[in-house]
mmCIF file of C-alpha atoms in Angstrom:
data_model
loop_
_atom_site.group_PDB
_atom_site.id
_atom_site.type_symbol
_atom_site.label_atom_id
_atom_site.label_comp_id
_atom_site.label_asym_id
_atom_site.label_seq_id
_atom_site.Cartn_x
_atom_site.Cartn_y
_atom_site.Cartn_z
ATOM 1 C CA MET A 118 116.477 -0.776 66.763
ATOM 2 C CA PHE A 119 120.043 -1.293 67.848
ATOM 3 C CA VAL A 120 120.972 -1.404 71.538
ATOM 4 C CA GLY A 121 124.540 -1.338 72.844
ATOM 5 C CA THR A 122 127.890 -0.414 71.476
ATOM 6 C CA GLY A 123 130.828 -2.131 70.078
ATOM 7 C CA ARG A 124 130.701 -5.614 69.054
ATOM 8 C CA ASN A 125 128.127 -6.585 71.561
ATOM 9 C CA GLU A 126 125.384 -4.904 69.705
ATOM 10 C CA ARG A 127 122.069 -6.657 69.844
ATOM 11 C CA VAL A 128 119.216 -6.242 67.606
ATOM 12 C CA ARG A 129 115.945 -5.681 69.400
ATOM 13 C CA PRO A 130 112.710 -6.044 67.520
ATOM 14 C CA VAL A 131 110.874 -2.803 66.954
ATOM 15 C CA PRO A 132 107.216 -2.832 67.464
ATOM 16 C CA ASN A 133 104.921 -2.027 64.595
ATOM 17 C CA LEU A 134 104.874 1.618 64.292
ATOM 18 C CA PRO A 135 102.908 3.615 61.889
ATOM 19 C CA PRO A 136 104.785 4.675 58.937
ATOM 20 C CA SER A 137 106.396 7.973 58.953
ATOM 21 C CA THR A 138 104.212 10.859 58.198
ATOM 22 C CA ASP A 139 106.653 11.870 55.680
ATOM 23 C CA ASP A 140 105.397 9.186 53.343
ATOM 24 C CA GLN A 141 102.008 10.173 51.825
ATOM 25 C CA VAL A 142 99.591 7.359 51.366
ATOM 26 C CA SER A 143 96.692 7.869 48.933
ATOM 27 C CA GLU A 144 93.703 5.627 48.425
ATOM 28 C CA HIS A 145 91.561 5.561 45.244
ATOM 29 C CA LEU A 146 87.785 4.739 45.451
ATOM 30 C CA PRO A 147 85.967 4.205 42.092
ATOM 31 C CA TRP A 148 82.900 6.547 41.844
ATOM 32 C CA GLU A 149 80.960 4.074 39.728
ATOM 33 C CA GLN A 150 80.781 1.801 42.808
ATOM 34 C CA LEU A 151 79.140 4.555 44.840
ATOM 35 C CA THR A 152 76.253 5.133 42.318
ATOM 36 C CA ILE A 153 73.071 2.977 42.052
ATOM 37 C CA PRO A 154 73.621 0.105 39.669
ATOM 38 C CA PRO A 155 71.475 0.283 36.483
ATOM 39 C CA GLN A 156 68.376 -1.889 36.250
ATOM 40 C CA PRO A 157 68.615 -4.883 33.962
ATOM 41 C CA ASP A 158 66.856 -4.545 30.539
ATOM 42 C CA ARG A 159 63.390 -6.197 30.780
ATOM 43 C CA LYS A 160 62.751 -6.308 27.039
ATOM 44 C CA THR A 161 65.022 -9.286 26.741
ATOM 45 C CA LEU A 162 63.071 -11.071 29.466
ATOM 46 C CA ILE A 163 59.692 -10.321 27.772
ATOM 47 C CA TYR A 164 60.959 -11.506 24.375
ATOM 48 C CA GLY A 165 62.269 -14.656 25.980
ATOM 49 C CA VAL A 166 58.916 -15.446 27.679
ATOM 50 C CA ALA A 167 56.999 -14.845 24.431
ATOM 51 C CA ALA A 168 59.356 -17.105 22.489
ATOM 52 C CA GLY A 169 58.917 -19.765 25.143
ATOM 53 C CA LEU A 170 55.089 -19.625 24.876
ATOM 54 C CA ILE A 171 55.279 -19.915 21.093
ATOM 55 C CA VAL A 172 57.515 -22.934 21.371
ATOM 56 C CA VAL A 173 55.100 -24.561 23.872
ATOM 57 C CA VAL A 174 52.075 -23.970 21.595
ATOM 58 C CA LEU A 175 53.865 -25.350 18.549
ATOM 59 C CA GLY A 176 54.908 -28.386 20.557
ATOM 60 C CA MET A 177 51.290 -29.067 21.619
ATOM 61 C CA VAL A 178 50.073 -28.768 18.027
ATOM 62 C CA VAL A 179 52.734 -31.168 16.779
ATOM 63 C CA PHE A 180 51.951 -33.569 19.616
ATOM 64 C CA ARG A 181 48.236 -33.651 18.739
ATOM 65 C CA GLN A 182 48.948 -34.191 15.075
ATOM 66 C CA ILE A 183 51.194 -37.123 15.884
ATOM 67 C CA ASN A 184 48.715 -38.752 18.288
ATOM 68 C CA ARG A 185 45.630 -38.272 16.009
ATOM 69 C CA PRO A 186 44.320 -41.688 14.960
ATOM 70 C CA SER A 187 44.519 -42.440 11.273
ATOM 71 C CA GLY A 188 41.783 -43.877 9.053
ATOM 72 C CA PRO A 189 42.606 -47.545 9.613
ATOM 73 C CA ASP A 190 42.826 -47.006 13.406
ATOM 74 C CA LEU A 191 39.185 -45.883 13.605
ATOM 75 C CA VAL A 192 36.807 -48.395 15.114
ATOM 76 C CA PRO A 193 34.220 -49.486 12.507
ATOM 77 C CA VAL A 194 30.541 -49.113 13.382
ATOM 78 C CA THR A 195 28.750 -52.431 13.511
ATOM 79 C CA PRO A 196 25.148 -52.160 12.223
ATOM 80 C CA VAL A 197 22.541 -53.563 14.602
ATOM 81 C CA SER A 198 19.514 -55.177 13.021
ATOM 82 C CA VAL A 199 16.159 -54.349 14.614
ATOM 83 C CA ALA A 200 13.180 -56.537 13.979
ATOM 84 C CA SER A 201 10.414 -54.362 12.521
ATOM 85 C CA GLU A 202 6.719 -55.096 12.744
ATOM 86 C CA PRO A 203 5.065 -56.353 9.574
ATOM 87 C CA LEU A 204 3.268 -53.695 7.599
ATOM 88 C CA ALA A 205 -0.485 -53.832 7.505
ATOM 89 C CA THR A 206 -1.853 -54.841 4.139
ATOM 90 C CA THR A 207 -5.190 -53.806 2.687
ATOM 91 C CA THR A 208 -7.079 -56.207 0.510
ATOM 92 C CA LEU A 209 -8.834 -54.512 -2.372
ATOM 93 C CA PRO A 210 -12.214 -55.863 -3.444
ATOM 94 C CA PRO A 211 -12.172 -57.833 -6.676
ATOM 95 C CA VAL A 212 -13.053 -55.998 -9.832
ATOM 96 C CA ALA A 213 -16.504 -57.067 -10.998
ATOM 97 C CA ASP A 214 -15.877 -56.571 -14.657
ATOM 98 C CA ARG A 215 -12.343 -56.017 -15.849
ATOM 99 C CA GLU A 216 -13.454 -55.738 -19.464
ATOM 100 C CA ALA A 217 -15.720 -52.776 -18.773
ATOM 101 C CA PRO A 218 -14.624 -49.650 -20.646
ATOM 102 C CA VAL A 219 -12.666 -47.142 -18.618
ATOM 103 C CA PRO A 220 -14.466 -43.804 -18.473
ATOM 104 C CA ALA A 221 -12.749 -41.156 -20.489
ATOM 105 C CA THR A 222 -11.068 -38.372 -18.575
ATOM 106 C CA VAL A 223 -12.469 -35.026 -19.523
ATOM 107 C CA SER A 224 -10.004 -32.190 -19.181
ATOM 108 C CA LEU A 225 -11.353 -29.032 -17.655
ATOM 109 C CA ALA A 226 -11.167 -25.942 -19.729
ATOM 110 C CA GLU A 227 -8.792 -23.327 -18.494
ATOM 111 C CA PRO A 228 -10.548 -20.356 -16.967
ATOM 112 C CA GLU A 229 -10.744 -17.389 -19.242
ATOM 113 C CA VAL A 230 -8.696 -14.521 -17.924
ATOM 114 C CA THR A 231 -9.881 -11.058 -18.789
ATOM 115 C CA SER A 232 -6.888 -8.860 -19.249
ATOM 116 C CA ARG A 233 -8.873 -5.637 -19.445
ATOM 117 C CA LEU A 234 -12.160 -4.632 -17.904
ATOM 118 C CA SER A 235 -14.473 -2.579 -20.043
ATOM 119 C CA GLU A 236 -16.044 0.601 -18.790
ATOM 120 C CA ALA A 237 -19.392 -1.204 -18.638
ATOM 121 C CA ASP A 238 -17.945 -3.800 -16.211
ATOM 122 C CA LEU A 239 -16.577 -1.075 -13.997
ATOM 123 C CA MET A 240 -19.879 0.772 -14.046
ATOM 124 C CA ALA A 241 -21.751 -2.419 -13.169
ATOM 125 C CA VAL A 242 -19.653 -2.705 -10.020
ATOM 126 C CA ASP A 243 -20.165 0.978 -9.155
ATOM 127 C CA ARG A 244 -23.960 0.974 -9.011
ATOM 128 C CA GLU A 245 -24.282 4.529 -7.804
ATOM 129 C CA GLY A 246 -22.019 5.767 -10.574
ATOM 130 C CA THR A 247 -24.030 3.834 -13.141
ATOM 131 C CA GLU A 248 -27.329 5.273 -11.891
ATOM 132 C CA ARG A 249 -25.927 8.792 -12.065
ATOM 133 C CA THR A 250 -24.833 8.230 -15.657
ATOM 134 C CA VAL A 251 -28.239 6.815 -16.610
ATOM 135 C CA ALA A 252 -30.023 9.707 -14.872
ATOM 136 C CA GLY A 253 -27.860 12.307 -16.636
ATOM 137 C CA THR A 254 -28.516 10.752 -20.052
ATOM 138 C CA ALA A 255 -32.273 10.585 -19.354
ATOM 139 C CA GLU A 256 -32.402 14.283 -18.357
ATOM 140 C CA TRP A 257 -30.432 15.285 -21.470
ATOM 141 C CA LEU A 258 -32.740 13.286 -23.731
ATOM 142 C CA VAL A 259 -35.937 14.650 -22.127
ATOM 143 C CA LEU A 260 -34.627 18.220 -22.385
ATOM 144 C CA GLU A 261 -33.903 17.931 -26.118
ATOM 145 C CA PHE A 262 -37.057 15.935 -26.882
ATOM 146 C CA PHE A 263 -39.526 18.463 -25.374
ATOM 147 C CA THR A 264 -37.727 21.556 -26.679
ATOM 148 C CA ILE A 265 -39.132 23.071 -29.840
ATOM 149 C CA ASP A 266 -37.156 25.971 -31.293
ATOM 150 C CA PRO A 267 -37.729 26.975 -34.915
ATOM 151 C CA SER A 268 -34.088 28.080 -35.179
ATOM 152 C CA GLU A 269 -32.764 24.574 -34.445
ATOM 153 C CA VAL A 270 -33.199 21.135 -36.062
ATOM 154 C CA TRP A 271 -35.132 18.970 -33.595
ATOM 155 C CA THR A 272 -34.030 15.623 -35.106
ATOM 156 C CA ASP A 273 -30.308 16.314 -34.829
ATOM 157 C CA ARG A 274 -30.556 17.241 -31.150
ATOM 158 C CA VAL A 275 -32.637 14.198 -30.213
ATOM 159 C CA GLN A 276 -30.404 11.755 -32.108
ATOM 160 C CA ALA A 277 -27.299 13.122 -30.374
ATOM 161 C CA ALA A 278 -28.886 12.763 -26.924
ATOM 162 C CA SER A 279 -30.513 9.336 -27.441
ATOM 163 C CA GLY A 280 -27.854 7.624 -29.560
ATOM 164 C CA LEU A 281 -30.632 6.397 -31.893
ATOM 165 C CA ARG A 282 -31.111 7.047 -35.582
ATOM 166 C CA LEU A 283 -34.702 8.236 -36.007
ATOM 167 C CA PRO A 284 -36.774 7.232 -39.025
ATOM 168 C CA ASP A 285 -37.563 9.871 -41.617
ATOM 169 C CA GLY A 286 -40.547 12.042 -40.819
ATOM 170 C CA VAL A 287 -40.423 11.544 -37.017
ATOM 171 C CA ALA A 288 -40.759 14.999 -35.440
ATOM 172 C CA PRO A 289 -43.188 16.929 -33.208
ATOM 173 C CA GLU A 290 -46.335 18.426 -34.819
ATOM 174 C CA PRO A 291 -46.824 21.959 -33.453
ATOM 175 C CA SER A 292 -50.145 23.747 -33.803
ATOM 176 C CA SER A 293 -48.453 26.503 -35.815
ATOM 177 C CA ALA A 294 -45.067 27.325 -37.267
ATOM 178 C CA GLU A 295 -44.485 29.887 -34.481
ATOM 179 C CA THR A 296 -45.054 27.396 -31.615
ATOM 180 C CA VAL A 297 -42.180 27.126 -29.178
ATOM 181 C CA SER A 298 -41.632 24.866 -26.150
ATOM 182 C CA TYR A 299 -38.795 25.323 -23.673
ATOM 183 C CA VAL A 300 -37.951 23.031 -20.787
ATOM 184 C CA GLU A 301 -37.472 25.200 -17.718
ATOM 185 C CA TRP A 302 -35.890 22.439 -15.606
ATOM 186 C CA THR A 303 -35.522 18.661 -15.441
ATOM 187 C CA ARG A 304 -34.876 16.373 -12.501
ATOM 188 C CA THR A 305 -34.545 12.570 -12.381
ATOM 189 C CA ARG A 306 -36.664 11.270 -9.535
ATOM 190 C CA ALA A 307 -35.937 7.532 -9.768
ATOM 191 C CA VAL A 308 -33.856 5.004 -11.736
ATOM 192 C CA THR A 309 -35.099 1.402 -11.765
ATOM 193 C CA GLN A 310 -33.080 -1.497 -13.164
ATOM 194 C CA THR A 311 -35.318 -3.603 -15.377
ATOM 195 C CA GLY A 312 -32.697 -6.088 -16.661
ATOM 196 C CA PRO A 313 -29.014 -6.988 -16.543
ATOM 197 C CA ASP A 314 -28.128 -3.823 -18.449
ATOM 198 C CA THR A 315 -31.454 -1.969 -18.909
ATOM 199 C CA TYR A 316 -32.950 0.826 -16.801
ATOM 200 C CA ARG A 317 -36.096 2.955 -16.614
ATOM 201 C CA ALA A 318 -35.759 6.566 -15.518
ATOM 202 C CA LEU A 319 -38.551 8.734 -14.159
ATOM 203 C CA VAL A 320 -37.838 12.388 -14.974
ATOM 204 C CA MET A 321 -39.792 15.400 -13.707
ATOM 205 C CA ILE A 322 -39.927 18.447 -16.055
ATOM 206 C CA ARG A 323 -41.426 21.919 -16.114
ATOM 207 C CA ARG A 324 -42.078 23.656 -19.479
ATOM 208 C CA LEU A 325 -42.806 27.112 -20.850
ATOM 209 C CA VAL A 326 -45.005 26.990 -23.969
ATOM 210 C CA ALA A 327 -46.062 29.736 -26.415
ATOM 211 C CA PRO A 328 -48.376 28.538 -29.232
ATOM 212 C CA ASP A 329 -47.994 31.891 -31.019
ATOM 213 C CA GLY A 330 -44.331 32.283 -30.142
ATOM 214 C CA ALA A 331 -44.979 35.300 -27.906
ATOM 215 C CA ALA A 332 -47.455 34.571 -25.072
ATOM 216 C CA PHE A 333 -45.753 32.027 -22.821
ATOM 217 C CA ARG A 334 -47.478 30.056 -20.125
ATOM 218 C CA ARG A 335 -45.985 27.668 -17.639
ATOM 219 C CA LEU A 336 -47.316 24.108 -17.746
ATOM 220 C CA PRO A 337 -47.764 21.984 -14.620
ATOM 221 C CA VAL A 338 -44.967 19.632 -13.647
ATOM 222 C CA GLU A 339 -44.934 16.577 -15.924
ATOM 223 C CA ARG A 340 -43.670 13.058 -15.331
ATOM 224 C CA VAL A 341 -41.684 11.510 -18.182
ATOM 225 C CA GLU A 342 -40.488 7.901 -18.413
ATOM 226 C CA VAL A 343 -37.670 6.731 -20.673
ATOM 227 C CA ASP A 344 -36.007 3.305 -21.077
ATOM 228 C CA LEU A 345 -32.220 3.146 -21.508
ATOM 229 C CA ARG A 346 -29.510 0.506 -21.888
ATOM 230 C CA LEU A 347 -25.900 0.341 -20.735
ATOM 231 C CA GLU A 348 -23.721 -0.662 -23.686
ATOM 232 C CA PRO A 349 -20.564 -2.851 -23.336
ATOM 233 C CA ASP A 350 -18.399 0.171 -24.126
ATOM 234 C CA GLY A 351 -19.934 2.082 -21.194
ATOM 235 C CA ALA A 352 -22.161 4.338 -23.265
ATOM 236 C CA VAL A 353 -25.816 4.767 -22.302
ATOM 237 C CA ARG A 354 -28.294 4.547 -25.155
ATOM 238 C CA ALA A 355 -32.049 5.034 -25.227
ATOM 239 C CA LEU A 356 -34.285 2.059 -25.974
ATOM 240 C CA SER A 357 -37.369 4.159 -26.676
ATOM 241 C CA LEU A 358 -38.456 7.751 -27.005
ATOM 242 C CA PRO A 359 -39.567 9.607 -23.849
ATOM 243 C CA GLU A 360 -43.202 9.207 -22.907
ATOM 244 C CA ILE A 361 -45.346 11.487 -20.738
ATOM 245 C CA ALA A 362 -46.715 9.405 -17.893
ATOM 246 C CA THR A 363 -50.050 9.853 -16.195
ATOM 247 C CA PRO A 364 -49.570 11.977 -13.091
ATOM 248 C CA THR A 365 -50.248 10.191 -9.863
ATOM 249 C CA GLU A 366 -52.411 11.737 -7.183
ATOM 250 C CA THR A 367 -50.671 12.290 -3.895
ATOM 251 C CA GLU A 368 -52.747 12.061 -0.724
ATOM 252 C CA LEU A 369 -52.451 15.265 1.266
ATOM 253 C CA VAL A 370 -51.948 15.255 5.030
ATOM 254 C CA PRO A 371 -52.548 18.146 7.415
ATOM 255 C CA MET A 372 -49.579 20.363 8.165
ATOM 256 C CA PRO A 373 -48.328 20.202 11.747
ATOM 257 C CA GLU A 374 -49.609 22.976 14.000
ATOM 258 C CA THR A 375 -46.797 25.523 14.135
ATOM 259 C CA GLU A 376 -46.509 29.270 14.355
ATOM 260 C CA MET A 377 -47.060 30.948 10.972
ATOM 261 C CA VAL A 378 -45.236 34.146 10.029
ATOM 262 C CA TRP A 379 -44.797 36.137 6.836
ATOM 263 C CA VAL A 380 -41.446 37.281 5.533
ATOM 264 C CA VAL A 381 -41.386 40.076 2.955
ATOM 265 C CA ASP A 382 -38.699 39.890 0.269
ATOM 266 C CA SER A 383 -37.029 42.743 -1.632
ATOM 267 C CA ALA A 384 -39.872 42.842 -4.177
ATOM 268 C CA GLY A 385 -42.452 43.492 -1.474
ATOM 269 C CA ILE A 386 -43.919 39.968 -1.522
ATOM 270 C CA GLY A 387 -44.750 38.382 1.800
ATOM 271 C CA TRP A 388 -43.956 34.676 2.035
ATOM 272 C CA PRO A 389 -45.487 32.429 4.727
ATOM 273 C CA MET A 390 -42.960 30.752 6.985
ATOM 274 C CA THR A 391 -43.347 28.275 9.843
ATOM 275 C CA ARG A 392 -41.461 28.410 13.093
#
């Protein structure tokens, strides 16, 4: 600011004044500095850590391979000798006669192996089955032997049941040409083994006989014995023809004291019953 006039003008300092309002002052602030700065990318950090671990592992492996001792560097094992006890010795007695002959060695025969068992072997093991077969053959033979029917050939039936070929002329001798004999029933009462493969059967029979072929009468129960043999093939064959045995007397005992009643059947016959 100037003070005074004329030549004696002095210049006085002017204090700092704000600029004139006429001059417009503008300030620029960058908006990117006002926002939150982006987070650094962590993938690069993770990849860097993983690469560092791989490098460390490879370095340890290489270090171990370098420091592994080689074959010549190994310390040899020095064997240590241990004093062992002397083994006990056994003195054999002297041989009395060295010139005596040496007994010959006999080789044992190999056991015979049976590849297949016959039916007879199986039946010998199954005793009950064998006895049933023997009993059935005995009943068949007794039935055919004591049956006389003029319409049938007696020899053919007996040979088929017994398995034996009968000599010529062997046949029953009836009292007349009209005589008939029919076996009403047969029942094997006992089978006794008489040898390794032989049996004796006791068969009970009841017969109807008509000497004239018309008037039948029932005979008492008869006991018949027949000898049979079990063949290797399992078949049962008779050793002899049936023979009527002497009936044995049975001692009778008193019947227990019980109540006796009679029951009448459909034919009007009363039958005694005990209760």
